[in-house]
Each structure stands twice: as structure tokens, then as C-alpha cells.
Tab-separated table of C-alpha atoms and ligand atoms in Angstrom:
chain	number	residue	atom	x	y	z
A	1	UNK	CA	77.550	98.137	128.310
A	2	UNK	CA	79.030	102.135	127.335
A	3	UNK	CA	82.076	102.968	125.628
A	4	UNK	CA	83.864	106.232	125.592
A	5	UNK	CA	86.480	106.925	122.807
A	6	UNK	CA	88.922	109.842	123.512
A	7	UNK	CA	89.243	112.032	120.356
A	8	UNK	CA	89.897	115.279	121.494
A	9	UNK	CA	93.973	114.893	120.818
A	10	UNK	CA	95.344	117.621	118.403
A	11	UNK	CA	97.581	114.499	116.844
A	12	UNK	CA	100.553	116.999	116.826
A	13	UNK	CA	102.688	113.940	116.231
A	14	UNK	CA	100.938	113.111	112.795
A	15	UNK	CA	101.593	117.100	111.312
A	16	UNK	CA	100.861	118.008	108.520
A	17	UNK	CA	98.291	115.194	108.062
A	18	UNK	CA	96.136	116.063	111.177
A	19	UNK	CA	96.231	119.854	110.514
A	20	UNK	CA	93.017	119.428	108.312
A	21	UNK	CA	92.235	115.729	109.412
A	22	UNK	CA	91.626	115.143	113.209
A	23	UNK	CA	93.402	112.056	114.300
A	24	UNK	CA	90.580	109.718	114.352
A	25	UNK	CA	89.600	110.293	111.182
A	26	UNK	CA	92.963	109.691	109.663
A	27	UNK	CA	92.076	106.599	106.996
A	28	UNK	CA	93.093	103.107	107.744
A	29	UNK	CA	92.565	101.365	104.216
A	30	UNK	CA	90.628	104.097	103.336
A	31	UNK	CA	88.141	104.104	106.228
A	32	UNK	CA	88.712	106.532	109.095
A	33	UNK	CA	90.449	104.842	112.014
A	34	UNK	CA	87.570	105.589	114.343
A	35	UNK	CA	84.772	103.930	112.436
A	36	UNK	CA	87.165	100.806	112.636
A	37	UNK	CA	87.176	101.217	116.327
A	38	UNK	CA	83.373	101.846	116.516
A	39	UNK	CA	82.729	98.713	114.429
A	40	UNK	CA	84.816	97.043	116.757
A	41	UNK	CA	83.187	97.956	119.535
A	42	UNK	CA	79.630	97.026	117.907
A	43	UNK	CA	80.830	93.391	117.352
A	44	UNK	CA	81.772	93.195	121.054
A	45	UNK	CA	78.081	94.124	122.172
A	46	UNK	CA	78.601	97.669	123.065
A	47	UNK	CA	76.310	100.093	121.114
A	48	UNK	CA	76.126	103.074	123.285
A	49	UNK	CA	79.250	105.185	122.336
A	50	UNK	CA	80.138	108.739	123.943
A	51	UNK	CA	82.921	110.944	121.947
A	52	UNK	CA	84.702	113.374	123.814
A	53	UNK	CA	85.873	115.740	120.930
A	54	UNK	CA	87.250	119.157	120.774
A	55	UNK	CA	89.809	119.284	118.010
A	56	UNK	CA	88.033	119.637	114.768
A	57	UNK	CA	85.094	117.886	115.657
A	58	UNK	CA	82.868	118.909	112.644
A	59	UNK	CA	85.059	116.131	110.964
A	60	UNK	CA	83.821	113.541	113.121
A	61	UNK	CA	80.286	114.649	113.990
A	62	UNK	CA	79.324	115.025	110.081
A	63	UNK	CA	80.690	111.691	109.496
A	64	UNK	CA	79.101	109.388	112.092
A	65	UNK	CA	76.029	111.637	112.878
A	66	UNK	CA	73.997	109.772	115.335
A	67	UNK	CA	75.706	106.468	114.864
A	68	UNK	CA	72.706	104.848	113.320
A	69	UNK	CA	74.329	103.683	109.987
A	70	UNK	CA	76.795	101.376	112.239
A	71	UNK	CA	73.783	100.515	114.598
A	72	UNK	CA	75.242	102.759	117.464
A	73	UNK	CA	73.870	105.201	119.563
A	74	UNK	CA	76.679	107.773	119.414
A	75	UNK	CA	76.642	111.235	121.562
A	76	UNK	CA	79.108	113.833	121.282
A	77	UNK	CA	80.620	116.040	124.043
A	78	UNK	CA	82.548	118.881	122.460
A	79	UNK	CA	85.044	120.349	125.020
A	80	UNK	CA	85.917	124.129	124.444
A	81	UNK	CA	89.510	123.679	125.580
A	82	UNK	CA	91.105	120.332	126.131
A	83	UNK	CA	90.166	118.953	129.469
A	84	UNK	CA	92.685	116.161	129.134
A	85	UNK	CA	92.080	112.407	129.351
A	86	UNK	CA	90.584	112.137	132.999
A	87	UNK	CA	88.900	115.779	132.838
A	88	UNK	CA	87.239	114.678	129.323
A	89	UNK	CA	85.781	111.861	131.266
A	90	UNK	CA	84.677	113.954	134.176
A	91	UNK	CA	82.909	116.103	131.632
A	92	UNK	CA	80.618	113.418	130.197
A	93	UNK	CA	79.803	111.866	133.768
A	94	UNK	CA	76.237	112.500	133.368
A	95	UNK	CA	75.928	109.936	130.813
A	96	UNK	CA	77.620	107.121	132.294
A	97	UNK	CA	75.187	104.600	133.999
A	98	UNK	CA	77.531	101.736	135.125
A	99	UNK	CA	81.012	100.089	134.173
A	100	UNK	CA	82.227	101.401	131.042
A	101	UNK	CA	85.266	101.250	128.646
A	102	UNK	CA	87.451	103.806	127.604
A	103	UNK	CA	89.428	103.746	124.431
A	104	UNK	CA	92.290	105.912	123.479
A	105	UNK	CA	91.248	107.075	119.960
A	106	UNK	CA	94.761	105.930	118.247
A	107	UNK	CA	95.089	102.357	119.278
A	108	UNK	CA	94.831	99.674	116.629
A	109	UNK	CA	94.712	96.455	118.337
A	110	UNK	CA	93.086	93.159	118.132
A	111	UNK	CA	92.182	92.954	121.512
A	112	UNK	CA	89.094	91.022	122.370
A	113	UNK	CA	86.829	93.278	124.520
A	114	UNK	CA	84.418	90.861	125.825
A	115	UNK	CA	87.243	88.492	127.258
A	116	UNK	CA	88.519	91.716	128.899
A	117	UNK	CA	85.368	92.484	130.613
A	118	UNK	CA	84.983	88.562	131.875
A	119	UNK	CA	88.427	89.184	133.291
A	120	UNK	CA	87.359	92.437	135.065
A	121	UNK	CA	84.257	90.885	136.320
A	122	UNK	CA	86.133	88.030	137.626
A	123	UNK	CA	88.992	90.271	139.479
A	124	UNK	CA	86.181	92.446	140.890
A	125	UNK	CA	88.223	95.609	140.969
A	126	UNK	CA	87.475	99.278	140.365
A	127	UNK	CA	89.306	99.376	137.222
A	128	UNK	CA	91.036	97.019	134.548
A	129	UNK	CA	93.721	98.398	132.228
A	130	UNK	CA	94.832	96.802	129.109
A	131	UNK	CA	98.630	96.138	128.945
A	132	UNK	CA	101.187	95.237	126.360
A	133	UNK	CA	104.506	94.509	126.393
A	134	UNK	CA	107.065	97.069	124.439
A	135	UNK	CA	110.791	97.069	123.348
A	136	UNK	CA	111.294	100.688	124.453
A	137	UNK	CA	108.203	101.942	126.979
A	138	UNK	CA	109.381	105.641	127.281
A	139	UNK	CA	106.815	106.920	124.968
A	140	UNK	CA	103.958	105.269	126.916
A	141	UNK	CA	102.704	105.024	130.495
A	142	UNK	CA	104.426	102.107	132.609
A	143	UNK	CA	102.143	99.858	134.825
A	144	UNK	CA	103.570	97.885	137.437
A	145	UNK	CA	101.589	95.004	139.061
A	146	UNK	CA	101.890	92.195	141.327
A	147	UNK	CA	101.633	88.519	140.662
A	148	UNK	CA	97.674	88.845	141.218
A	149	UNK	CA	97.645	91.135	138.668
A	150	UNK	CA	97.013	94.322	141.360
A	151	UNK	CA	98.463	97.466	139.987
A	152	UNK	CA	101.071	98.855	142.167
A	153	UNK	CA	102.466	101.642	139.915
A	154	UNK	CA	101.723	103.794	136.943
A	155	UNK	CA	104.572	105.797	135.530
A	156	UNK	CA	103.826	108.064	132.591
A	157	UNK	CA	106.581	108.462	129.664
A	158	UNK	CA	109.401	107.718	132.061
A	159	UNK	CA	113.334	107.810	130.822
A	160	UNK	CA	113.976	104.794	129.034
A	161	UNK	CA	116.596	103.953	131.732
A	162	UNK	CA	114.181	104.897	134.414
A	163	UNK	CA	111.289	102.634	133.010
A	164	UNK	CA	110.187	100.081	135.918
A	165	UNK	CA	108.879	97.502	133.585
A	166	UNK	CA	108.052	96.558	129.478
A	167	UNK	CA	104.451	96.531	130.350
A	168	UNK	CA	102.843	99.506	129.295
A	169	UNK	CA	99.353	101.262	129.564
A	170	UNK	CA	97.753	100.144	125.927
A	171	UNK	CA	94.921	102.611	126.139
A	172	UNK	CA	92.048	100.421	126.654
A	173	UNK	CA	90.492	100.828	130.320
A	174	UNK	CA	87.571	99.311	131.634
A	175	UNK	CA	86.197	101.504	134.679
A	176	UNK	CA	83.690	101.492	137.274
A	177	UNK	CA	81.578	104.451	137.273
A	178	UNK	CA	83.231	105.517	140.554
A	179	UNK	CA	86.227	106.186	139.110
A	180	UNK	CA	84.653	109.397	137.704
A	181	UNK	CA	84.012	110.298	141.632
A	182	UNK	CA	87.800	110.745	141.978
A	183	UNK	CA	88.211	112.996	139.199
A	184	UNK	CA	88.133	116.925	139.858
A	185	UNK	CA	85.818	119.020	137.584
A	186	UNK	CA	86.358	121.980	135.753
A	187	UNK	CA	89.948	121.955	134.971
A	188	UNK	CA	92.116	119.642	132.784
A	189	UNK	CA	93.113	116.182	134.509
A	190	UNK	CA	95.534	113.627	133.156
A	191	UNK	CA	94.330	110.332	133.941
A	192	UNK	CA	97.688	108.845	133.318
A	193	UNK	CA	99.493	111.425	135.487
A	194	UNK	CA	97.221	112.229	138.170
A	195	UNK	CA	93.723	110.069	138.457
A	196	UNK	CA	95.644	106.199	138.347
A	197	UNK	CA	98.232	107.086	140.407
A	198	UNK	CA	96.158	108.897	142.923
A	199	UNK	CA	93.743	105.468	142.812
A	200	UNK	CA	96.706	103.290	143.455
A	201	UNK	CA	98.012	105.779	146.318
A	202	UNK	CA	94.686	105.469	147.920
A	203	UNK	CA	94.790	101.427	147.825
A	204	UNK	CA	91.922	100.988	145.311
A	205	UNK	CA	91.929	97.799	143.282
A	206	UNK	CA	93.064	98.406	139.850
A	207	UNK	CA	94.061	95.384	137.771
A	208	UNK	CA	96.112	94.719	134.888
A	209	UNK	CA	95.566	92.865	131.769
A	210	UNK	CA	98.304	91.970	129.871
A	211	UNK	CA	97.836	90.445	126.473
A	212	UNK	CA	100.014	89.637	123.610
A	213	UNK	CA	97.685	91.037	120.871
A	214	UNK	CA	98.549	93.013	118.119
A	215	UNK	CA	98.713	96.614	119.204
A	216	UNK	CA	100.006	99.848	117.777
A	217	UNK	CA	99.524	103.427	118.651
A	218	UNK	CA	99.101	104.954	115.311
A	219	UNK	CA	100.209	108.496	116.586
A	220	UNK	CA	103.149	108.789	114.728
A	221	UNK	CA	103.898	108.491	111.077
A	222	UNK	CA	106.207	105.636	111.273
A	223	UNK	CA	103.521	103.601	113.305
A	224	UNK	CA	100.977	104.226	110.892
A	225	UNK	CA	102.636	103.395	107.678
A	226	UNK	CA	103.916	100.286	109.674
A	227	UNK	CA	100.609	99.436	110.527
A	228	UNK	CA	99.244	99.365	106.947
A	229	UNK	CA	102.099	97.011	106.253
A	230	UNK	CA	101.053	94.659	109.159
A	231	UNK	CA	97.305	94.742	107.794
A	232	UNK	CA	98.657	93.814	104.364
A	233	UNK	CA	100.813	90.756	105.949
A	234	UNK	CA	97.736	90.077	108.403
A	235	UNK	CA	99.631	90.319	111.794
A	236	UNK	CA	96.883	92.939	112.524
A	237	UNK	CA	93.576	91.181	111.223
A	238	UNK	CA	91.176	93.583	110.049
A	239	UNK	CA	88.381	91.771	108.460
A	240	UNK	CA	89.457	92.510	105.014
A	241	UNK	CA	89.058	89.465	102.551
A	242	UNK	CA	92.316	87.719	101.857
A	243	UNK	CA	93.929	88.679	98.669
A	244	UNK	CA	90.990	91.297	98.045
A	245	UNK	CA	92.802	94.710	96.778
A	246	UNK	CA	90.293	97.152	97.279
A	247	UNK	CA	86.961	98.290	95.556
A	248	UNK	CA	88.896	100.098	92.763
A	249	UNK	CA	91.451	97.313	91.844
A	250	UNK	CA	89.702	96.177	88.955
A	251	UNK	CA	89.937	99.619	87.160
A	252	UNK	CA	93.700	99.461	87.637
A	253	UNK	CA	95.724	97.934	84.760
A	254	UNK	CA	97.048	94.828	86.095
A	255	UNK	CA	100.988	95.405	84.560
A	256	UNK	CA	100.758	98.456	86.956
A	257	UNK	CA	100.454	96.525	90.197
A	258	UNK	CA	102.908	94.711	92.318
A	259	UNK	CA	100.896	93.151	95.087
A	260	UNK	CA	99.651	93.761	98.007
A	261	UNK	CA	97.933	96.843	97.157
A	262	UNK	CA	94.463	98.508	98.255
A	263	UNK	CA	92.982	100.621	95.791
A	264	UNK	CA	89.928	103.108	96.362
A	265	UNK	CA	87.190	103.929	94.149
A	266	UNK	CA	87.489	105.833	90.602
A	267	UNK	CA	91.126	105.857	90.489
A	268	UNK	CA	93.478	106.234	87.194
A	269	UNK	CA	96.618	104.419	86.833
A	270	UNK	CA	98.993	104.611	83.750
A	271	UNK	CA	99.688	101.097	82.226
A	272	UNK	CA	103.530	101.632	82.678
A	273	UNK	CA	103.272	103.009	86.240
A	274	UNK	CA	104.281	100.895	89.277
A	275	UNK	CA	102.060	100.629	92.139
A	276	UNK	CA	103.095	98.771	95.220
A	277	UNK	CA	104.012	96.885	97.354
A	278	UNK	CA	102.233	97.709	100.422
A	279	UNK	CA	100.421	100.619	99.177
A	280	UNK	CA	96.839	102.311	99.512
A	281	UNK	CA	95.488	104.543	97.043
A	282	UNK	CA	92.644	106.628	98.360
A	283	UNK	CA	89.647	107.294	96.069
A	284	UNK	CA	90.034	109.448	93.141
A	285	UNK	CA	93.823	109.121	92.647
A	286	UNK	CA	95.820	109.727	89.504
A	287	UNK	CA	99.172	107.599	88.851
A	288	UNK	CA	100.960	108.917	85.453
A	289	UNK	CA	103.139	107.103	83.204
A	290	UNK	CA	106.282	105.621	84.544
A	291	UNK	CA	105.658	106.985	87.916
A	292	UNK	CA	106.357	104.528	90.958
A	293	UNK	CA	104.668	104.485	94.483
A	294	UNK	CA	105.941	101.721	96.862
A	295	UNK	CA	105.237	101.336	100.708
A	296	UNK	CA	102.999	104.543	100.570
A	297	UNK	CA	99.539	105.850	101.840
A	298	UNK	CA	97.775	108.226	99.263
A	299	UNK	CA	94.649	109.630	100.611
A	300	UNK	CA	91.617	110.662	98.262
A	301	UNK	CA	92.485	112.890	95.332
A	302	UNK	CA	96.103	112.625	95.408
A	303	UNK	CA	97.826	113.111	91.780
A	304	UNK	CA	101.296	111.544	90.961
A	305	UNK	CA	102.427	113.083	87.783
A	306	UNK	CA	104.475	111.147	85.217
A	307	UNK	CA	107.898	109.963	86.124
A	308	UNK	CA	107.460	111.100	89.889
A	309	UNK	CA	108.207	108.466	92.532
A	310	UNK	CA	107.328	107.746	96.287
A	311	UNK	CA	108.725	105.173	98.672
A	312	UNK	CA	107.460	104.827	102.118
A	313	UNK	CA	105.610	108.198	102.338
A	314	UNK	CA	102.174	109.521	103.300
A	315	UNK	CA	100.516	111.854	101.188
A	316	UNK	CA	97.226	113.830	102.287
A	317	UNK	CA	94.168	114.630	100.177
A	318	UNK	CA	94.373	116.429	97.201
A	319	UNK	CA	98.143	116.769	97.038
A	320	UNK	CA	100.083	117.094	93.613
A	321	UNK	CA	103.417	115.204	93.003
A	322	UNK	CA	104.926	117.194	90.281
A	323	UNK	CA	106.328	114.988	87.192
A	324	UNK	CA	109.720	113.376	87.732
A	325	UNK	CA	109.712	114.344	91.702
A	326	UNK	CA	111.583	112.214	94.162
A	327	UNK	CA	109.608	111.838	97.610
A	328	UNK	CA	112.232	110.647	100.410
A	329	UNK	CA	111.685	107.771	102.639
A	330	UNK	CA	109.450	108.659	105.582
A	331	UNK	CA	108.196	112.276	103.976
A	332	UNK	CA	104.700	113.328	105.152
A	333	UNK	CA	102.901	115.536	102.600
A	334	UNK	CA	100.122	117.697	103.838
A	335	UNK	CA	96.350	118.367	102.313
A	336	UNK	CA	96.547	119.792	98.841
A	337	UNK	CA	100.608	120.611	98.844
A	338	UNK	CA	101.958	120.992	95.921
A	339	UNK	CA	105.652	119.129	94.942
A	340	UNK	CA	107.084	120.861	91.969
A	341	UNK	CA	108.223	118.965	89.016
A	342	UNK	CA	111.505	117.353	89.334
A	343	UNK	CA	111.912	118.475	93.181
A	344	UNK	CA	113.722	116.248	95.364
A	345	UNK	CA	111.939	116.386	98.995
A	346	UNK	CA	114.540	114.816	101.721
A	347	UNK	CA	114.144	111.765	103.863
A	348	UNK	CA	111.648	112.575	106.689
A	349	UNK	CA	110.388	116.186	105.189
A	350	UNK	CA	107.065	117.236	106.525
A	351	UNK	CA	105.700	119.505	103.479
A	352	UNK	CA	102.762	121.685	104.983
A	353	UNK	CA	99.388	122.233	103.806
A	354	UNK	CA	99.549	124.758	100.681
A	355	UNK	CA	96.872	127.507	101.386
B	1	GDD	N1	88.745	114.326	124.768
B	1	GDD	C1	89.815	114.480	124.825
B	1	GDD	N2	90.161	115.525	125.656
B	1	GDD	N3	90.727	113.496	124.424
B	1	GDD	C2	91.873	113.693	124.836
B	1	GDD	C3	92.424	114.745	125.094
B	1	GDD	C4	91.911	115.843	125.796
B	1	GDD	O1	92.181	117.089	126.384
B	1	GDD	N4	93.985	114.687	125.121
B	1	GDD	C5	94.494	113.474	124.638
B	1	GDD	N5	92.635	113.045	124.017
B	1	GDD	C6	92.834	111.713	123.720
B	1	GDD	C7	93.896	111.595	122.040
B	1	GDD	O2	92.783	112.046	120.860
B	1	GDD	C8	94.306	110.232	122.171
B	1	GDD	O3	93.012	108.993	121.670
B	1	GDD	C9	93.954	109.721	123.563
B	1	GDD	O4	93.531	110.815	124.189
B	1	GDD	C10	95.366	109.384	124.257
B	1	GDD	O5	96.130	110.935	123.914
B	1	GDD	P1	97.680	110.753	122.944
B	1	GDD	O6	98.265	112.216	122.952
B	1	GDD	O7	97.244	109.950	122.037
B	1	GDD	O8	98.412	110.111	124.221
B	1	GDD	P2	99.775	109.300	124.049
B	1	GDD	O9	99.627	108.544	122.770
B	1	GDD	O10	101.127	110.086	124.338
B	1	GDD	O11	99.688	108.329	125.157
B	1	GDD	C11	98.864	107.644	125.856
B	1	GDD	O12	98.781	106.327	125.137
B	1	GDD	C12	99.561	105.421	125.409
B	1	GDD	C13	99.029	104.182	124.634
B	1	GDD	O13	98.791	104.266	123.115
B	1	GDD	C14	98.691	107.364	127.344
B	1	GDD	O14	97.559	106.820	127.690
B	1	GDD	C15	99.556	106.414	127.587
B	1	GDD	O15	100.005	106.084	129.261
B	1	GDD	C16	99.449	105.228	127.021
B	1	GDD	O16	100.571	104.186	127.016
B	2	MG	MG1	98.656	107.836	121.448
């Protein structure tokens, strides 16, 4: 079986993190998120993967190459200009040989792809869509279906008061190859706004596959942070050893650790610093004397100088938080950004990459 992972989006809502790192390469527990998705595909018996990319594609191609490290065959199709979620599929039609999975590249879920495939084969429809129930459907595609699971309407991002259901498109589809014939070539096409509504209107059999799995779209900073907390707690199973606190944890003085934490390689942490709980340090991070890093995600090579503090923040690679600086909750610090000593960074601040 084949899978297409859509990885061409610009990740606007994750800026400044995505100014230098495309969204699929944003780390989850220090490993690019897309790698976790690809491992999940491999475990489900899928080893032929096509990646339609376009935004900062070299970061993706150089990391995964031909896929052999993961036991996969990976092909890349780079879009000159974004073709949209269906246009990207039309653009790779020549590679598709049968029914195939499509995954939004920013979804973290415990969905069992084999079970979804079995359900698709039992229903015999043209397409199956994984659905999940959410509190507020307005940021997602609402999917209405009858008691047999047959989809009767697809409404992308309705106003909250207009949402016809709390069941939303969870961004994993299993499509028969004929779906591609319904997508026009040579222009941007949205599968959510155009293709699915048209197929439904034409009376095609699309089926809902609703599960109660763990599910999150990592495309917003709060969701990305919350997903890590869920992984630490175990709500989202990620295959990490229980109690394991990362390959570099032994190098951190135990006086500085408030579990759970996950620590990358070659980090340096002062014995009287405080790391954790729910904190990830990337490779090569340094945390100085008296500094406090709680509920935060530090990418590779981040320096937190003495006495600085962070709580519920995300810091991209090589940024430096000056001595005594206080980084407010919800803040996102860009690649290589420099926060001056004793600075107070407000809540939910977005500090751009320093050039
Ligand atoms: N190749 C390519 N080309 N990929 C694209 C393009 C494009 O032009 N546009 C978006 N993508 C990729 C993104 O990288 C992402 O992996 C996926 O398509 C979905 O795009 P998002 O921008 O993340 O969409 P969304 O989160 O607002 O909404 C989508 O996902 C929701 C679930 O997370 C929709 O599919 C909703 O219906 C759905 O509920
Ligand atoms: Mg998304």
C-alpha cells in the first residue's frame, strides 16, 4: 500500500518556528515530527511514500533522502507554487497504483491505520475519512454522515454557531485511485473546499471512520506544547520507554531535574538550575546557574543564561535567553533570536529570528 503525506504548507500559525524549519520538521521529543509519522506508516506495513512538498523542501529531502534509513521508499514532488491539498495529489497521480492513504503532515494521532484499511475494504466506498470529535469544530472540516457512515456533507471551517456536527476531518484519508480523476490539473485545488463537496454532490460513496483516538493538529503553538505534555503523561503513546528521560539525561545533575523531562545529547545544565516538569531540551543546550525552565520546549543549541526563566514557552534552535530574562507564558522565540539580559518578554510574544 502507498501513502502520501502532505508536507507543503507554510506553517503560518507556527511562525516564527516555521521561518527556518518547515512544519513537518518541527521536533517532537527531539525528532522531526514527520519521522514519527513515517515510522508509524512503516509499522502499519506501508513502505511506499510520496511527499508533495514546496515550502523549504531541502530540509525534508536532506533529512530523509531516499528513505532507506527508515526502510521506506520515499519520493518527493516539489511544487513550484502551492497546489492546495487536492492539487498536490493530482500532481503525483502518475505514481499512484491503487488505493492509498493521504495524511495531513501535521497530525499526531494514535489511529490504527490497519483497522482503518479493514473498515474501508468492508465498506467498499470510494474514500474513507478518519473523523474525531472536538469541542470547537470551527478550526476544522465538519463531516456529516448517516447511520451507515455514509458522508452527506463536508463543511470546511464553519463559524462555530453554524457547525453542523462535532465530528471533524482528522486529516487521514484512504482514497481509491479514481478520486484523482475528479481533481482538475494545473491549478490549486482544495480537497476540503472543492473535491470532497463535489464528490458528495455527485452521489459518490464516501465513508466516515470515527474513532476516539488521541489526536491533535500540531499547527498552533499551544497545541504543539500541549501535545508534549500528553506524550509525557502517556495520553499519546509514542513508544518511548516509561520513565526514560532522553539520551542525555545522565549528563544533567539530578539536583536540576524536576521530572518528567526529556534531554538531548551534549547538554550542560548547572547543578542549581531547575529543568522541568514537562520540559524538552534539544541537543547541545546550555542552562546556567539558577535558571528555571518549566513546561517548555527548547530546540537544539539553545542557551539559557544564569537566572533566566521560561514557563510554557517554545525556543527554536540557537536562540539565547540572556541572564535574568523572564520569558512570558505562551511565548515563541525564533531561530537564533537573542533576548537581552534582564528583558521581560510578554505573554504570548512572538520573537522573530534575529538576522
Ligand atoms: N503539498 C502541499 N501543497 N501540501 C499542502 C498545501 C499545498 O499547497 N497546503 C497545505 N498542505 C499540507 C500542510 O502542510 C498540512 O500538512 C496539510 O496539508 C493540511 O494543511 P493545514 O494548513 O494544516 O490545514 P488545516 O489544519 O487548517 O486544516 C486541515 O486539517 C484539519 C485537521 O487537522 C483540513 O484538512 C481540515 O479539514 C482538517 O479538519
Ligand atoms: Mg493543520
